[in-house]
Coordinates of C-alpha atoms and ligand atoms in Angstrom, one line a residue:
M1 CA 140.5 89.6 -127.3
A2 CA 139.8 88.2 -123.8
Y3 CA 138.9 84.5 -123.4
F4 CA 136.7 83.0 -120.8
P5 CA 135.6 79.3 -120.7
E6 CA 132.1 78.4 -121.7
Q7 CA 131.0 77.7 -118.1
F8 CA 132.6 80.7 -116.6
L9 CA 130.4 82.1 -113.8
W10 CA 129.7 85.9 -113.7
G11 CA 128.3 87.3 -110.5
A12 CA 128.2 90.2 -108.0
A13 CA 128.7 90.3 -104.3
S14 CA 127.4 92.0 -101.1
A15 CA 127.4 91.5 -97.4
S16 CA 124.6 91.7 -94.8
Y17 CA 125.7 94.5 -92.5
Q18 CA 126.7 96.6 -95.5
I19 CA 123.3 96.5 -97.3
E20 CA 120.5 95.2 -95.1
G21 CA 119.7 97.8 -92.5
G22 CA 116.5 96.7 -90.7
A23 CA 118.8 96.5 -87.7
G24 CA 116.1 96.2 -85.1
E25 CA 113.6 94.3 -87.2
G26 CA 112.6 90.8 -87.8
G27 CA 113.9 89.7 -84.4
R28 CA 117.5 90.4 -85.4
G29 CA 119.9 90.5 -82.5
R30 CA 122.7 93.0 -82.1
S31 CA 126.0 92.5 -83.8
I32 CA 129.5 93.8 -83.0
W33 CA 129.1 96.1 -86.0
D34 CA 126.0 97.7 -84.4
T35 CA 127.9 98.3 -81.2
F36 CA 131.0 99.5 -83.0
S37 CA 129.3 101.9 -85.5
H38 CA 127.3 103.4 -82.7
T39 CA 130.5 104.1 -80.7
P40 CA 131.6 107.8 -81.3
G41 CA 134.7 108.2 -83.4
K42 CA 134.8 104.7 -84.9
V43 CA 133.1 105.3 -88.3
K44 CA 133.4 108.5 -90.4
R45 CA 130.7 111.0 -89.4
G46 CA 129.2 108.5 -87.0
E47 CA 127.4 106.7 -89.9
T48 CA 126.0 103.2 -89.1
G49 CA 124.4 100.3 -90.9
D50 CA 121.0 100.9 -89.2
T51 CA 119.4 101.4 -92.6
A52 CA 122.3 100.9 -95.1
A53 CA 120.9 100.2 -98.6
D54 CA 117.6 99.0 -97.0
S55 CA 117.9 95.6 -98.5
W56 CA 115.9 94.3 -95.5
R57 CA 112.9 95.8 -97.3
R58 CA 114.3 96.2 -100.9
W59 CA 115.8 92.7 -101.4
R60 CA 113.4 92.2 -104.3
E61 CA 114.9 95.1 -106.1
D62 CA 118.4 93.7 -105.5
A63 CA 117.3 90.4 -107.0
A64 CA 115.8 92.3 -109.9
L65 CA 119.2 94.0 -110.6
V66 CA 120.9 90.6 -110.6
K67 CA 118.4 89.3 -113.0
A68 CA 118.5 92.4 -115.2
M69 CA 122.2 92.0 -115.6
G70 CA 121.8 88.4 -116.5
L71 CA 124.2 87.2 -113.7
G72 CA 124.7 83.6 -113.1
A73 CA 125.3 84.0 -109.4
Y74 CA 124.8 86.3 -106.5
R75 CA 127.1 86.2 -103.5
F76 CA 125.5 87.6 -100.3
S77 CA 126.0 87.0 -96.6
A78 CA 123.5 85.8 -94.0
A79 CA 123.5 88.0 -90.9
W80 CA 124.3 85.5 -88.0
P81 CA 122.4 87.7 -85.5
R82 CA 119.2 87.4 -87.7
I83 CA 119.5 83.7 -87.6
A84 CA 120.6 83.4 -84.0
P85 CA 119.9 86.8 -82.3
D86 CA 121.8 85.8 -79.1
G87 CA 124.1 83.4 -80.7
G88 CA 122.1 80.4 -79.7
V89 CA 118.3 80.2 -80.2
W90 CA 117.1 80.1 -83.9
N91 CA 114.9 82.9 -85.2
P92 CA 112.4 81.8 -87.8
E93 CA 112.0 85.3 -89.2
G94 CA 115.7 85.4 -90.0
F95 CA 115.5 82.1 -92.0
A96 CA 112.3 83.4 -93.8
Y97 CA 114.1 86.5 -95.0
Y98 CA 116.9 84.5 -96.7
D99 CA 114.3 81.9 -97.9
R100 CA 112.6 84.7 -99.9
L101 CA 115.8 85.9 -101.4
V102 CA 117.2 82.4 -102.2
D103 CA 113.9 81.3 -103.8
T104 CA 113.6 84.4 -105.9
L105 CA 117.1 84.0 -107.2
L106 CA 116.6 80.3 -108.0
E107 CA 113.3 81.2 -109.9
A108 CA 115.4 83.6 -111.9
G109 CA 118.0 80.9 -112.7
V110 CA 120.6 82.6 -110.5
Q111 CA 122.8 80.5 -108.1
P112 CA 122.8 81.8 -104.6
W113 CA 126.3 81.8 -103.1
M114 CA 126.0 82.3 -99.4
T115 CA 128.7 83.7 -97.0
L116 CA 128.1 82.6 -93.4
Y117 CA 130.3 85.2 -91.7
H118 CA 130.9 88.6 -93.2
W119 CA 131.9 90.1 -89.9
D120 CA 128.6 90.7 -88.0
L121 CA 129.2 88.5 -85.0
P122 CA 126.3 88.4 -82.5
Q123 CA 127.2 90.8 -79.7
A124 CA 126.1 88.2 -77.2
L125 CA 129.0 86.0 -78.3
Q126 CA 131.5 88.9 -78.2
N127 CA 130.4 89.6 -74.6
R128 CA 131.8 86.2 -73.8
G129 CA 135.1 86.8 -75.7
G130 CA 134.1 86.4 -79.3
W131 CA 136.8 84.8 -81.4
Q132 CA 139.0 84.5 -78.4
N133 CA 136.6 82.0 -76.9
G134 CA 136.2 78.4 -78.2
E135 CA 132.5 78.7 -77.4
T136 CA 132.2 80.8 -80.6
V137 CA 133.7 78.0 -82.6
D138 CA 131.0 75.6 -81.4
A139 CA 128.3 78.3 -82.0
F140 CA 129.6 78.8 -85.5
A141 CA 129.6 75.1 -86.3
A142 CA 126.0 74.8 -85.0
Y143 CA 125.0 77.8 -87.1
A144 CA 126.6 76.4 -90.2
G145 CA 124.9 73.0 -89.6
E146 CA 121.5 74.6 -89.2
M147 CA 121.9 76.7 -92.3
A148 CA 123.1 73.6 -94.3
Q149 CA 120.0 71.7 -93.3
H150 CA 117.6 74.6 -93.9
F151 CA 119.0 75.5 -97.3
K152 CA 119.8 71.9 -98.4
G153 CA 119.3 71.5 -102.1
R154 CA 118.8 75.2 -102.7
V155 CA 122.2 76.7 -101.7
K156 CA 125.1 74.6 -102.9
H157 CA 128.0 77.1 -102.7
W158 CA 129.2 78.4 -99.4
F159 CA 131.8 80.8 -98.1
T160 CA 132.3 80.0 -94.4
F161 CA 134.3 83.2 -93.8
N162 CA 135.0 86.5 -95.5
E163 CA 138.6 87.8 -95.2
P164 CA 139.8 86.4 -91.8
Q165 CA 142.8 88.6 -92.3
C166 CA 140.6 91.7 -91.9
F167 CA 138.1 90.7 -89.3
L168 CA 140.9 89.3 -87.1
G169 CA 143.7 91.7 -88.1
M170 CA 141.6 94.8 -88.0
G171 CA 139.0 93.7 -85.5
Y172 CA 141.2 92.1 -82.9
G173 CA 144.6 93.4 -83.9
S174 CA 144.7 97.1 -85.0
G175 CA 141.2 97.9 -83.6
E176 CA 140.1 99.7 -86.7
H177 CA 137.1 97.4 -87.2
A178 CA 134.6 95.8 -84.8
P179 CA 135.0 94.8 -82.0
G180 CA 137.8 97.4 -81.9
L181 CA 140.3 95.3 -79.8
R182 CA 144.1 95.5 -79.8
L183 CA 145.1 92.1 -78.5
D184 CA 148.6 91.0 -77.9
S185 CA 150.1 88.4 -80.3
P186 CA 149.4 85.2 -78.3
S187 CA 145.7 86.2 -77.8
L188 CA 145.5 87.1 -81.5
E189 CA 147.0 83.7 -82.4
T190 CA 144.2 82.1 -80.3
C191 CA 141.6 83.9 -82.5
W192 CA 143.4 82.6 -85.6
Q193 CA 143.3 79.0 -84.3
N194 CA 139.6 79.4 -83.4
F195 CA 138.8 80.7 -86.9
R196 CA 140.6 77.8 -88.5
Q197 CA 138.9 75.3 -86.3
A198 CA 135.5 77.0 -86.9
H199 CA 136.1 76.7 -90.7
I200 CA 137.0 73.0 -90.5
L201 CA 133.9 72.1 -88.3
A202 CA 131.6 74.2 -90.5
A203 CA 132.9 72.6 -93.7
Q204 CA 132.2 69.1 -92.1
C205 CA 128.6 70.2 -91.3
L206 CA 128.1 71.5 -94.8
H207 CA 129.6 68.5 -96.5
S208 CA 127.7 66.0 -94.4
A209 CA 124.4 67.8 -94.9
D210 CA 124.8 67.5 -98.7
Q211 CA 127.7 66.0 -100.6
E212 CA 127.1 68.4 -103.4
N213 CA 127.9 71.4 -101.2
Q214 CA 131.0 73.3 -102.3
V215 CA 132.8 75.2 -99.5
G216 CA 135.4 77.9 -99.6
I217 CA 136.8 80.9 -97.9
A218 CA 136.9 84.4 -99.4
S219 CA 140.5 85.2 -98.7
T220 CA 142.6 88.3 -99.2
G221 CA 146.2 89.3 -98.9
T222 CA 148.8 91.4 -100.6
V223 CA 149.2 90.1 -104.1
C224 CA 152.6 90.8 -105.6
F225 CA 153.0 90.8 -109.3
P226 CA 156.3 90.6 -111.3
A227 CA 157.7 93.9 -112.5
S228 CA 158.8 92.2 -115.7
D229 CA 158.4 88.7 -117.3
R230 CA 161.9 87.7 -116.2
P231 CA 161.6 84.3 -114.4
E232 CA 163.4 85.7 -111.4
D233 CA 160.9 88.5 -111.0
I234 CA 158.1 86.0 -111.2
Q235 CA 159.7 84.0 -108.5
A236 CA 160.2 87.1 -106.4
A237 CA 156.5 88.0 -106.7
R238 CA 155.5 84.5 -105.8
E239 CA 157.7 84.4 -102.7
R240 CA 156.6 87.9 -101.5
T241 CA 152.9 87.1 -102.0
F242 CA 153.1 84.2 -99.5
A243 CA 155.6 85.6 -97.1
C244 CA 154.5 86.6 -93.7
P245 CA 156.5 89.6 -92.6
E246 CA 155.9 90.8 -89.0
G247 CA 152.4 92.2 -88.5
V248 CA 151.2 91.4 -92.0
Y249 CA 148.5 88.8 -92.6
S250 CA 149.0 87.1 -95.9
F251 CA 147.2 84.2 -97.7
S252 CA 149.5 81.9 -95.8
H253 CA 147.7 82.9 -92.5
A254 CA 144.2 82.4 -93.7
L255 CA 144.9 79.3 -95.8
A256 CA 147.5 77.7 -93.4
L257 CA 148.2 74.0 -94.2
D258 CA 147.2 72.4 -90.9
G259 CA 144.1 70.6 -92.2
L260 CA 142.3 73.7 -93.3
T261 CA 143.0 73.5 -97.0
D262 CA 141.7 69.9 -96.9
A263 CA 138.4 71.4 -95.9
L264 CA 138.2 73.6 -99.0
D265 CA 136.6 72.8 -102.3
F266 CA 137.7 76.1 -103.8
V267 CA 139.6 79.2 -102.9
G268 CA 137.9 82.6 -103.0
L269 CA 140.1 85.6 -103.8
N270 CA 139.1 89.2 -102.9
L271 CA 141.4 91.3 -104.9
Y272 CA 141.5 95.1 -105.5
H273 CA 145.1 95.9 -106.1
G274 CA 148.6 94.6 -105.8
I275 CA 152.3 95.6 -105.6
P276 CA 155.0 95.2 -108.2
V277 CA 158.0 93.2 -107.1
R278 CA 161.4 92.4 -108.7
M279 CA 164.2 90.1 -107.6
G280 CA 167.1 92.2 -106.2
S281 CA 170.5 91.1 -105.1
R282 CA 169.2 90.4 -101.6
G283 CA 165.8 88.9 -102.4
P284 CA 162.4 90.3 -103.5
E285 CA 162.2 94.1 -103.8
V286 CA 158.9 96.0 -103.7
L287 CA 158.6 98.8 -106.3
P288 CA 156.6 102.0 -105.7
H289 CA 153.4 102.8 -107.6
P290 CA 154.4 105.3 -110.3
V291 CA 154.2 108.9 -109.2
G292 CA 150.8 110.3 -110.3
G293 CA 149.7 106.8 -111.3
P294 CA 145.9 106.0 -111.4
R295 CA 144.2 105.5 -108.0
T296 CA 140.5 104.9 -107.0
A297 CA 138.4 107.0 -104.7
M298 CA 139.7 104.8 -101.8
D299 CA 143.2 105.9 -102.9
W300 CA 144.0 102.3 -103.9
P301 CA 146.4 102.0 -106.8
V302 CA 145.0 100.7 -110.1
T303 CA 147.0 97.6 -110.8
P304 CA 145.3 95.2 -113.3
E305 CA 148.3 92.9 -113.3
A306 CA 147.3 91.7 -109.8
L307 CA 144.3 90.0 -111.3
E308 CA 146.5 88.0 -113.6
W309 CA 149.1 86.9 -111.0
G310 CA 147.0 86.6 -107.9
P311 CA 144.8 83.8 -109.2
R312 CA 147.8 82.2 -111.0
F313 CA 149.8 82.0 -107.7
L314 CA 146.8 80.8 -105.7
A315 CA 145.8 78.1 -108.2
E316 CA 149.4 76.9 -108.4
R317 CA 149.9 76.8 -104.6
Y318 CA 146.6 75.3 -103.4
R319 CA 145.7 73.2 -106.5
L320 CA 142.0 74.1 -106.1
P321 CA 139.6 76.0 -108.4
V322 CA 139.8 79.7 -107.8
Y323 CA 136.9 82.1 -107.8
I324 CA 137.4 85.9 -107.7
S325 CA 135.0 86.5 -104.8
E326 CA 135.4 90.3 -104.9
N327 CA 137.0 92.8 -107.2
G328 CA 136.0 96.4 -108.0
L329 CA 136.6 100.0 -107.1
S330 CA 135.0 103.0 -105.4
C331 CA 134.3 106.1 -107.5
R332 CA 132.8 109.5 -106.7
D333 CA 129.6 108.5 -108.4
Q334 CA 126.6 110.8 -108.7
I335 CA 123.4 111.0 -110.6
F336 CA 123.9 113.3 -113.6
L337 CA 121.4 115.9 -114.9
D338 CA 120.2 113.3 -117.5
G339 CA 119.2 111.0 -114.6
K340 CA 122.0 108.5 -115.3
V341 CA 125.1 107.5 -113.5
H342 CA 128.1 107.8 -115.8
D343 CA 131.1 105.9 -114.4
P344 CA 133.7 105.5 -117.2
Q345 CA 136.5 104.9 -114.7
R346 CA 134.8 101.8 -113.5
I347 CA 134.3 100.5 -117.0
D348 CA 138.0 101.2 -117.9
F349 CA 139.2 99.6 -114.6
L350 CA 137.1 96.5 -115.1
T351 CA 138.1 96.1 -118.7
R352 CA 141.8 96.2 -117.7
Y353 CA 141.3 93.9 -114.7
L354 CA 139.2 91.3 -116.6
R355 CA 141.6 91.2 -119.5
A356 CA 144.3 90.4 -117.0
L357 CA 142.1 87.7 -115.5
S358 CA 141.6 86.2 -118.9
R359 CA 145.4 86.1 -119.2
A360 CA 145.6 84.1 -116.0
I361 CA 143.1 81.6 -117.5
A362 CA 145.1 81.4 -120.8
A363 CA 148.2 80.7 -118.7
G364 CA 146.3 77.6 -117.3
A365 CA 145.0 78.9 -113.9
D366 CA 141.8 77.1 -113.0
V367 CA 139.6 80.3 -112.5
R368 CA 135.9 79.4 -112.5
G369 CA 134.1 82.7 -111.8
Y370 CA 134.2 86.3 -111.0
F371 CA 132.0 88.2 -108.5
H372 CA 132.0 92.0 -108.8
W373 CA 132.1 93.9 -105.6
S374 CA 129.5 95.2 -105.3
L375 CA 126.0 94.8 -106.5
T376 CA 124.9 98.1 -105.0
D377 CA 126.6 101.0 -103.2
N378 CA 126.7 100.2 -99.5
F379 CA 128.1 100.9 -96.0
E380 CA 131.9 100.7 -96.4
W381 CA 132.7 99.8 -92.8
A382 CA 134.9 102.5 -91.0
E383 CA 134.6 104.6 -94.2
G384 CA 130.8 105.0 -93.9
Y385 CA 128.9 105.8 -97.1
D386 CA 131.5 107.9 -99.0
Q387 CA 132.8 105.0 -100.9
R388 CA 130.6 103.8 -103.7
F389 CA 131.5 100.4 -105.0
G390 CA 128.2 99.4 -106.7
L391 CA 127.2 98.5 -110.2
A392 CA 123.9 100.2 -109.0
Y393 CA 123.8 103.6 -107.4
V394 CA 121.9 103.9 -104.1
D395 CA 120.1 107.1 -103.1
Y396 CA 120.3 106.5 -99.4
A397 CA 117.6 109.0 -98.5
A398 CA 115.1 107.5 -100.8
G399 CA 116.5 103.9 -101.0
E400 CA 116.2 104.0 -104.8
R401 CA 118.6 102.1 -107.0
T402 CA 119.9 103.3 -110.4
L403 CA 122.0 101.0 -112.6
K404 CA 125.2 102.8 -113.4
D405 CA 126.7 102.8 -117.0
S406 CA 129.0 100.1 -115.7
G407 CA 126.0 98.0 -114.7
Y408 CA 124.8 98.0 -118.3
W409 CA 128.3 97.4 -119.5
Y410 CA 128.7 94.5 -117.1
A411 CA 125.5 93.0 -118.4
E412 CA 127.0 93.1 -121.9
T413 CA 130.2 91.4 -120.6
V414 CA 128.1 88.7 -119.1
R415 CA 126.0 88.2 -122.2
T416 CA 129.0 87.9 -124.5
N417 CA 131.1 86.0 -121.9
G418 CA 133.8 88.7 -122.0
R419 CA 134.1 88.9 -125.8
N420 CA 133.4 92.7 -125.6
L421 CA 136.6 93.3 -123.6
Ligands
GCO501 C1 136.3 93.8 -97.5 C2 135.0 93.2 -97.6 C3 134.0 94.1 -98.4 C4 134.5 95.5 -98.7 C5 135.2 95.6 -100.0 C6 135.7 97.0 -100.3 O1 137.2 93.5 -98.2 O2 136.5 94.7 -96.7 O3 134.9 92.0 -98.1 O4 133.0 94.1 -97.4 O5 133.4 96.4 -98.7 O6 136.3 94.8 -100.0 O7 136.6 97.4 -99.4

């Protein structure tokens, strides 16, 4: 049987550009993702987040899903261009939108966990260089300070950034994500320095606004897990998880030790899969995923072991509480003839991954909570709408939400604190 501590926090996660839509509404400014998704050839079939899951209008239904599943927390992001349409001047309608969401969650006894930056940089700031420009660092710190004051006493858990490895590596390195740039290494390194500085300044603002504020980063990287329980394989997996081979952005990039980790109260880990590693005669060796082994609709391998070893390695290295800030999978979900969404793969996947997580806790890792990605189906960046990650299905034409079988199952997991696993 799986074991989770009494206070373990169960939640689900989302991100503004992926769910909100309402792109031109409520005084919202343009973001780099508006520009990018409207550029032909960047997103599958030219799909955009203009409407997405329509949470700009249907946020109340999202909150109702959170409540129906009995979740303790909901992780969502604020769209910076709703709060500061041109990167500078504040927009009261933007604050009001998140006020309504936050207050509704609090009334339902749900902790709001807010991400300040889940990739939708105001286009106005990108026009002046975006993360290459130190001006963006100051703008981010001002934004964080304003949010801290505004939501003081209501929001106490903050992620400054979601996956710097992706928004810098894919946005400014490989060009697959907004703003679609392919910078040379020194310019990319400037972006990394700016991100780290922005986190440190934002964390100062959040802490000085309210000493109770808890601040983290939702990080990601390639988690390696040992191919066997031999100590040398465990060591190989640990080394490879934090190594930085050329062109690969690991945890060590996002959580570099130059003052940044001092500005963290917890570490968030977004984890979907990992790779098996063993110690060979010349150091760590990566093993292939078994031929024909299970894969999700994204084609990502199903590797539950990663959710044991990822948090163990992070907790051991950073000596901070760990929250799983994202974990889940995309399936080819559909509404069946009986009107329900049957997704046994998701239930099987989650059972395996959560059992692995409970082994990490049993081994002593300080893991405090788990946020499922995602609450609802949504816009999966360059993949458009094909990939359904939600516990609730979204009919994009009608905007309607239907809780999937996995959503009912997750509610049971939350209710029994994992004893159903
Ligand atoms: C990311 C983001 C999420 C994704 C999710 C599935 O990792 O890209 O945090 O926005 O939708 O991880 O890919």
